Tab-separated table of C-alpha atoms in Angstrom:
chain	number	residue	atom	x	y	z
A	19	UNK	CA	0.000	0.000	0.000
A	20	UNK	CA	1.483	3.396	-0.975
A	21	UNK	CA	1.838	6.255	1.459
A	22	UNK	CA	0.750	9.849	0.920
A	23	UNK	CA	3.410	12.509	0.603
A	24	UNK	CA	3.077	16.275	0.657
A	25	UNK	CA	4.186	16.950	-2.900
A	26	UNK	CA	3.486	20.686	-2.815
A	27	UNK	CA	2.461	23.309	-0.311
A	28	UNK	CA	1.249	26.910	-0.550
A	29	UNK	CA	-0.213	29.697	1.546
A	30	UNK	CA	-1.961	33.000	1.057
A	31	UNK	CA	-2.628	35.814	3.514
A	32	UNK	CA	-4.346	39.100	2.635
A	33	UNK	CA	-2.238	42.232	2.230
A	34	UNK	CA	-4.228	44.206	4.818
A	35	UNK	CA	-2.448	44.095	8.192
A	36	UNK	CA	-4.510	44.913	11.307
A	37	UNK	CA	-2.479	45.611	14.447
A	38	UNK	CA	-3.684	45.406	18.019
A	39	UNK	CA	-3.594	49.194	18.178
A	40	UNK	CA	-5.867	49.351	15.126
A	41	UNK	CA	-8.513	47.410	17.058
A	42	UNK	CA	-8.548	50.009	19.842
A	43	UNK	CA	-10.540	52.242	17.462
A	44	UNK	CA	-13.487	49.852	17.782
A	45	UNK	CA	-13.269	48.371	21.283
A	46	UNK	CA	-11.828	48.913	24.730
A	47	UNK	CA	-8.600	46.942	24.464
A	48	UNK	CA	-4.861	47.459	24.186
A	49	UNK	CA	-1.818	45.959	22.539
A	50	UNK	CA	-0.514	44.887	25.953
A	51	UNK	CA	-3.815	43.225	26.928
A	52	UNK	CA	-4.010	41.210	23.699
A	53	UNK	CA	-0.366	40.142	23.655
A	54	UNK	CA	-0.437	39.090	27.296
A	55	UNK	CA	-3.430	36.796	26.791
A	56	UNK	CA	-2.840	35.464	23.288
A	57	UNK	CA	0.641	36.372	22.033
A	58	UNK	CA	-0.930	38.039	18.982
A	59	UNK	CA	0.567	41.286	17.654
A	60	UNK	CA	-1.301	41.575	14.359
A	61	UNK	CA	-3.481	39.686	11.927
A	62	UNK	CA	-4.609	39.933	8.281
A	63	UNK	CA	-8.099	40.838	7.093
A	64	UNK	CA	-9.361	39.987	3.635
A	65	UNK	CA	-10.656	42.696	1.361
A	66	UNK	CA	-14.305	43.112	2.362
A	67	UNK	CA	-15.716	42.538	-1.137
A	68	UNK	CA	-12.720	41.543	-3.259
A	69	UNK	CA	-11.678	38.401	-1.400
A	70	UNK	CA	-13.597	35.379	-0.132
A	71	UNK	CA	-12.745	32.166	1.653
A	72	UNK	CA	-12.679	30.428	-1.738
A	73	UNK	CA	-10.563	33.010	-3.568
A	74	UNK	CA	-7.938	32.879	-0.816
A	75	UNK	CA	-7.997	29.084	-1.045
A	76	UNK	CA	-7.471	29.351	-4.797
A	77	UNK	CA	-4.362	31.501	-4.321
A	78	UNK	CA	-2.848	29.024	-1.856
A	79	UNK	CA	-3.805	26.117	-4.120
A	80	UNK	CA	-2.084	27.647	-7.158
A	81	UNK	CA	1.224	27.695	-5.298
A	82	UNK	CA	0.808	24.174	-3.889
A	83	UNK	CA	-0.104	22.751	-7.300
A	84	UNK	CA	2.854	24.411	-9.022
A	85	UNK	CA	5.281	23.203	-6.344
A	86	UNK	CA	3.874	19.681	-6.715
A	87	UNK	CA	4.824	19.754	-10.394
A	88	UNK	CA	1.271	19.242	-11.541
A	89	UNK	CA	-1.621	21.308	-12.952
A	90	UNK	CA	-5.213	22.060	-11.918
A	91	UNK	CA	-6.378	19.744	-14.707
A	92	UNK	CA	-4.524	16.836	-13.106
A	93	UNK	CA	-6.076	17.260	-9.631
A	94	UNK	CA	-8.571	14.418	-9.180
A	95	UNK	CA	-10.138	15.240	-5.802
A	96	UNK	CA	-10.619	18.297	-3.554
A	97	UNK	CA	-11.027	18.390	0.224
A	98	UNK	CA	-11.819	21.909	1.480
A	99	UNK	CA	-11.874	22.688	5.213
A	100	UNK	CA	-13.476	25.873	6.554
A	101	UNK	CA	-15.984	27.188	9.093
A	102	UNK	CA	-16.535	30.385	7.088
A	103	UNK	CA	-17.805	29.296	3.649
A	104	UNK	CA	-18.746	31.768	0.941
A	105	UNK	CA	-22.308	30.435	1.050
A	106	UNK	CA	-24.280	28.510	3.676
A	107	UNK	CA	-24.515	26.071	0.770
A	108	UNK	CA	-23.051	24.966	-1.585
A	109	UNK	CA	-19.600	24.555	-0.034
A	110	UNK	CA	-16.314	26.100	-1.104
A	111	UNK	CA	-15.031	22.919	-2.765
A	112	UNK	CA	-17.171	23.303	-5.866
A	113	UNK	CA	-16.504	27.048	-6.031
A	114	UNK	CA	-12.758	26.344	-6.051
A	115	UNK	CA	-13.228	23.630	-8.686
A	116	UNK	CA	-15.056	26.168	-10.868
A	117	UNK	CA	-12.589	28.989	-10.261
A	118	UNK	CA	-9.594	26.804	-11.137
A	119	UNK	CA	-11.319	25.286	-14.191
A	120	UNK	CA	-10.734	21.741	-12.980
A	121	UNK	CA	-12.364	18.624	-14.362
A	122	UNK	CA	-15.682	17.407	-12.938
A	123	UNK	CA	-13.927	15.882	-9.955
A	124	UNK	CA	-15.272	15.211	-6.479
A	125	UNK	CA	-15.226	18.059	-3.969
A	126	UNK	CA	-15.668	17.358	-0.258
A	127	UNK	CA	-16.258	20.085	2.331
A	128	UNK	CA	-15.071	19.498	5.904
A	129	UNK	CA	-16.567	21.363	8.882
A	130	UNK	CA	-14.287	20.584	11.807
A	131	UNK	CA	-13.250	24.124	12.633
A	132	UNK	CA	-9.712	24.345	14.073
A	133	UNK	CA	-9.144	20.625	13.428
A	134	UNK	CA	-10.548	20.926	9.923
A	135	UNK	CA	-7.316	20.770	7.980
A	136	UNK	CA	-6.084	17.682	9.825
A	137	UNK	CA	-9.435	15.937	9.345
A	138	UNK	CA	-9.278	16.853	5.650
A	139	UNK	CA	-5.682	15.606	5.418
A	140	UNK	CA	-6.679	12.312	7.015
A	141	UNK	CA	-9.520	11.799	4.536
A	142	UNK	CA	-7.230	12.570	1.599
A	143	UNK	CA	-4.584	10.225	3.005
A	144	UNK	CA	-7.030	7.296	2.944
A	145	UNK	CA	-7.950	7.961	-0.692
A	146	UNK	CA	-4.270	7.999	-1.682
A	147	UNK	CA	-3.489	4.822	0.262
A	148	UNK	CA	-6.289	2.876	-1.419
A	149	UNK	CA	-5.180	4.046	-4.852
A	150	UNK	CA	-8.488	5.753	-5.626
A	151	UNK	CA	-6.859	9.131	-6.343
A	152	UNK	CA	-3.313	10.249	-7.134
A	153	UNK	CA	-3.437	14.051	-6.913
A	154	UNK	CA	-5.561	15.403	-4.063
A	155	UNK	CA	-5.795	19.081	-3.215
A	156	UNK	CA	-6.374	19.748	0.497
A	157	UNK	CA	-7.285	23.326	1.427
A	158	UNK	CA	-7.849	25.149	4.709
A	159	UNK	CA	-9.157	28.688	4.353
A	160	UNK	CA	-10.975	31.210	6.545
A	161	UNK	CA	-12.473	34.690	6.277
A	162	UNK	CA	-13.283	35.401	9.919
A	163	UNK	CA	-13.298	39.173	9.665
A	164	UNK	CA	-16.749	39.349	8.090
A	165	UNK	CA	-18.490	37.727	11.069
A	166	UNK	CA	-16.890	39.091	14.244
A	167	UNK	CA	-18.314	41.441	16.862
A	168	UNK	CA	-16.040	44.486	16.669
A	169	UNK	CA	-17.135	46.018	19.935
A	170	UNK	CA	-16.010	45.839	23.544
A	171	UNK	CA	-18.724	43.219	24.065
A	172	UNK	CA	-17.049	40.887	21.558
A	173	UNK	CA	-13.395	41.681	22.128
A	174	UNK	CA	-12.447	38.395	23.846
A	175	UNK	CA	-13.089	36.621	20.544
A	176	UNK	CA	-12.618	39.298	17.903
A	177	UNK	CA	-9.011	40.126	18.802
A	178	UNK	CA	-7.963	36.503	18.249
A	179	UNK	CA	-8.979	35.699	14.691
A	180	UNK	CA	-7.519	36.498	11.295
A	181	UNK	CA	-7.981	35.563	7.642
A	182	UNK	CA	-5.872	33.412	5.333
A	183	UNK	CA	-5.491	30.116	3.500
A	184	UNK	CA	-3.115	27.182	3.145
A	185	UNK	CA	-3.094	24.207	0.809
A	186	UNK	CA	-1.192	21.001	0.079
A	187	UNK	CA	-1.195	18.510	-2.763
A	188	UNK	CA	-0.977	14.880	-1.680
A	189	UNK	CA	0.496	12.272	-4.017
A	190	UNK	CA	1.401	8.596	-3.545
A	191	UNK	CA	4.936	7.501	-2.717
A	192	UNK	CA	6.412	4.007	-2.577
A	193	UNK	CA	9.333	5.082	-0.367
A	194	UNK	CA	9.166	3.533	3.087
A	195	UNK	CA	10.856	6.502	4.757
A	196	UNK	CA	8.601	9.196	3.311
A	197	UNK	CA	5.080	10.484	3.707
A	198	UNK	CA	2.244	10.510	6.225
A	199	UNK	CA	2.921	7.816	8.818
A	200	UNK	CA	-0.452	8.047	10.581
A	201	UNK	CA	-3.325	10.375	11.449
A	202	UNK	CA	-5.386	10.419	14.650
A	203	UNK	CA	-8.868	11.942	14.999
A	204	UNK	CA	-10.977	12.478	18.128
A	205	UNK	CA	-14.102	14.268	19.319
A	206	UNK	CA	-16.087	14.954	22.487
A	207	UNK	CA	-19.349	16.851	22.076
A	208	UNK	CA	-20.112	17.063	25.797
A	209	UNK	CA	-19.100	20.733	25.899
A	210	UNK	CA	-19.931	21.661	22.318
A	211	UNK	CA	-21.659	24.915	23.263
A	212	UNK	CA	-18.704	26.567	25.036
A	213	UNK	CA	-17.054	27.340	21.690
A	214	UNK	CA	-19.716	27.796	19.071
A	215	UNK	CA	-21.605	30.078	16.727
A	216	UNK	CA	-25.243	29.213	17.391
A	217	UNK	CA	-26.946	31.335	14.770
A	218	UNK	CA	-27.923	31.089	12.011
A	219	UNK	CA	-28.833	27.473	12.572
A	220	UNK	CA	-31.701	25.016	12.890
A	221	UNK	CA	-31.216	24.131	16.580
A	222	UNK	CA	-34.425	25.927	17.702
A	223	UNK	CA	-32.891	26.027	21.235
A	224	UNK	CA	-33.083	22.229	21.390
A	225	UNK	CA	-29.670	21.879	23.077
A	226	UNK	CA	-29.854	25.036	25.150
A	227	UNK	CA	-29.849	25.370	28.916
A	228	UNK	CA	-30.839	28.941	28.147
A	229	UNK	CA	-32.093	30.382	24.878
A	230	UNK	CA	-29.352	30.783	22.298
A	231	UNK	CA	-31.816	32.396	19.919
A	232	UNK	CA	-34.849	34.647	20.271
A	233	UNK	CA	-37.224	33.880	17.435
A	234	UNK	CA	-39.954	36.051	15.992
A	235	UNK	CA	-43.460	34.974	16.982
A	236	UNK	CA	-44.594	33.451	13.689
A	237	UNK	CA	-46.481	30.241	12.874
A	238	UNK	CA	-44.013	29.345	10.126
A	239	UNK	CA	-40.538	30.472	9.096
A	240	UNK	CA	-38.670	33.415	10.657
A	241	UNK	CA	-36.514	31.147	12.835
A	242	UNK	CA	-33.285	30.931	10.852
A	243	UNK	CA	-32.440	34.577	11.494
A	244	UNK	CA	-34.716	37.116	13.156
A	245	UNK	CA	-34.502	40.838	13.894
A	246	UNK	CA	-34.498	40.009	17.612
A	247	UNK	CA	-31.457	37.764	17.201
A	248	UNK	CA	-29.588	40.541	15.402
A	249	UNK	CA	-30.667	43.206	17.914
A	250	UNK	CA	-29.417	41.021	20.800
A	251	UNK	CA	-26.115	40.156	19.027
A	252	UNK	CA	-26.947	36.443	18.965
A	253	UNK	CA	-25.369	36.048	15.523
A	254	UNK	CA	-21.747	36.207	16.745
A	255	UNK	CA	-19.420	33.435	17.975
A	256	UNK	CA	-19.285	32.530	21.666
A	257	UNK	CA	-16.274	31.203	23.556
A	258	UNK	CA	-15.576	30.336	27.178
A	259	UNK	CA	-11.852	30.908	26.837
A	260	UNK	CA	-10.731	29.447	30.163
A	261	UNK	CA	-12.621	26.186	29.627
A	262	UNK	CA	-11.222	25.838	26.121
A	263	UNK	CA	-7.685	26.451	27.398
A	264	UNK	CA	-8.014	23.804	30.134
A	265	UNK	CA	-9.203	21.173	27.660
A	266	UNK	CA	-6.690	22.076	24.960
A	267	UNK	CA	-3.598	21.766	27.150
A	268	UNK	CA	-4.642	18.195	27.987
A	269	UNK	CA	-5.700	16.964	24.555
A	270	UNK	CA	-2.883	18.583	22.554
A	271	UNK	CA	-0.084	16.590	24.240
A	272	UNK	CA	-2.217	13.428	24.312
A	273	UNK	CA	-2.841	13.353	20.574
A	274	UNK	CA	0.775	14.224	19.783
A	275	UNK	CA	2.025	11.373	21.965
A	276	UNK	CA	-0.551	9.056	20.391
A	277	UNK	CA	1.005	9.688	16.975
A	278	UNK	CA	4.541	9.239	18.290
A	279	UNK	CA	3.712	6.047	20.202
A	280	UNK	CA	1.945	4.573	17.180
A	281	UNK	CA	5.105	4.894	15.123
A	282	UNK	CA	7.712	4.104	17.772
A	283	UNK	CA	9.028	7.628	18.313
A	284	UNK	CA	9.575	9.884	21.326
A	285	UNK	CA	9.007	13.620	21.590
A	286	UNK	CA	12.769	14.175	21.339
A	287	UNK	CA	12.636	12.674	17.819
A	288	UNK	CA	10.397	15.492	16.518
A	289	UNK	CA	12.218	17.832	14.160
A	290	UNK	CA	9.246	20.182	13.832
A	291	UNK	CA	5.929	20.427	15.654
A	292	UNK	CA	3.312	22.558	13.908
A	293	UNK	CA	0.493	23.176	16.404
A	294	UNK	CA	-2.761	24.833	15.463
A	295	UNK	CA	-2.261	28.529	16.154
A	296	UNK	CA	-5.042	29.007	18.718
A	297	UNK	CA	-3.161	30.838	21.439
A	298	UNK	CA	0.582	31.252	21.936
A	299	UNK	CA	0.152	30.383	25.633
A	300	UNK	CA	-1.324	26.986	24.692
A	301	UNK	CA	1.565	26.257	22.313
A	302	UNK	CA	4.093	27.242	24.963
A	303	UNK	CA	2.407	25.005	27.536
A	304	UNK	CA	2.471	22.036	25.141
A	305	UNK	CA	6.114	22.718	24.263
A	306	UNK	CA	7.056	22.740	27.922
A	307	UNK	CA	5.071	19.587	28.714
A	308	UNK	CA	6.736	17.658	25.877
A	309	UNK	CA	10.153	19.147	26.721
A	310	UNK	CA	10.674	20.509	23.209
A	311	UNK	CA	13.152	23.246	22.308
A	312	UNK	CA	12.215	26.465	20.511
A	313	UNK	CA	13.774	25.005	17.347
A	314	UNK	CA	11.328	22.082	17.461
A	315	UNK	CA	8.127	24.155	17.499
A	316	UNK	CA	6.900	26.680	14.939
A	317	UNK	CA	4.509	29.471	15.912
A	318	UNK	CA	3.323	32.363	13.763
A	319	UNK	CA	0.136	33.377	15.583
A	320	UNK	CA	1.984	36.598	16.480
A	321	UNK	CA	1.663	37.762	12.852
A	322	UNK	CA	-1.539	36.095	11.646
A	323	UNK	CA	-3.762	35.448	14.656
A	324	UNK	CA	-5.887	32.310	14.770
A	325	UNK	CA	-6.875	31.373	11.218
A	326	UNK	CA	-8.719	28.203	12.319
A	327	UNK	CA	-8.643	25.582	9.521
A	328	UNK	CA	-5.950	27.580	7.712
A	329	UNK	CA	-3.541	27.887	10.631
A	330	UNK	CA	-1.773	24.531	10.358
A	331	UNK	CA	-1.121	24.679	6.583
A	332	UNK	CA	-0.057	28.340	6.785
A	333	UNK	CA	2.412	27.585	9.587
A	334	UNK	CA	3.625	24.408	7.853
A	335	UNK	CA	4.179	26.269	4.585
A	336	UNK	CA	5.966	29.176	6.242
A	337	UNK	CA	8.231	26.862	8.262
A	338	UNK	CA	9.130	24.947	5.095
A	339	UNK	CA	9.766	28.155	3.125
A	340	UNK	CA	12.127	29.349	5.860
A	341	UNK	CA	14.136	26.148	5.628
A	342	UNK	CA	13.058	24.856	9.025
A	343	UNK	CA	11.759	21.597	7.503
A	344	UNK	CA	14.030	19.419	5.377
A	345	UNK	CA	13.792	16.075	3.625
A	346	UNK	CA	13.780	13.237	6.131
A	347	UNK	CA	12.553	15.379	9.033
A	348	UNK	CA	9.906	14.046	11.403
A	349	UNK	CA	7.068	16.583	11.355
A	350	UNK	CA	4.085	16.458	13.683
A	351	UNK	CA	0.885	18.444	13.056
A	352	UNK	CA	-1.685	18.851	15.837
A	353	UNK	CA	-4.911	20.761	16.373
A	354	UNK	CA	-7.695	21.248	18.906
A	355	UNK	CA	-10.885	23.236	18.538
A	356	UNK	CA	-14.630	23.672	18.578
A	357	UNK	CA	-16.677	20.535	18.951
A	358	UNK	CA	-14.543	19.613	20.697
A	359	UNK	CA	-12.437	17.915	18.057
A	360	UNK	CA	-8.724	17.286	18.076
A	361	UNK	CA	-6.290	15.552	15.759
A	362	UNK	CA	-2.687	14.883	14.860
A	363	UNK	CA	-0.667	13.709	11.880
A	364	UNK	CA	2.904	12.411	11.841
A	365	UNK	CA	4.838	12.935	8.627
A	366	UNK	CA	8.277	11.848	7.432
A	367	UNK	CA	9.075	14.766	5.135
């Protein structure tokens, strides 16, 4: 059975840089406050009308495809991970297929938030291993800036997120010392509501201890999005940051060690750990727990913020471009996020 190798990788971030000081125009916050809690100094915001989640994914995909030595016409499957699609439906996969003038290939959309890229990578890996496809494009892309609460009320969330995209092309390899060694996927929905965007949705307060949505009094319709929901700011993301942090610092190391144990490695064997860029404090905690050096962990949340499904491929691409990942290196990818879901992948580069 062949393995999957990362044959090409690309990233795209918007040109518009938004610093912490820029955000003080809209909310009661400060550069010191944001850096202390998250490590973030700045992030990128997509052009409000000129860029979408899909168009950013296209730009990252172009680079990945070229570096893989292939063409859009030769891609035979797409897996697109995002929580911020251009449309509620259809998903971004088909929009990317159209924009890149690809053949009538399959396009799968993955909704696993911060773990989305690793879930997408795992799915693509299985298709390569079975021989069903030979050139799979895996994309993680997010346009958070269109849906955040830019007020003091929403600052705990809004200061964290940024926009961007990353992509890889997976191809089969027969080399025993190359490619994705294993992927590991987990979930626990017990605390799903502590990091979520409830509306718009079809939940009708079914899962709520308290009302997540105030609906208009109507015998039919008017539940998906109402004026009352907008007036009460119920259409923005919610996060209990402390609870998320406590869970993440447990599950991150667990899923990394699961990948290492599966393949007979120790944490000291890691050449590069690429954690999901959720919070610099989480990454630092994981690094300390696994006794990794600064040279073994790559973080870029300081420049880009949390780009959710895009964060792992952006960081992986940037680390590779800077020469921090070389052929033969043991690379571990890990993520934790809303759901909760968490995942890891171990790669021999």
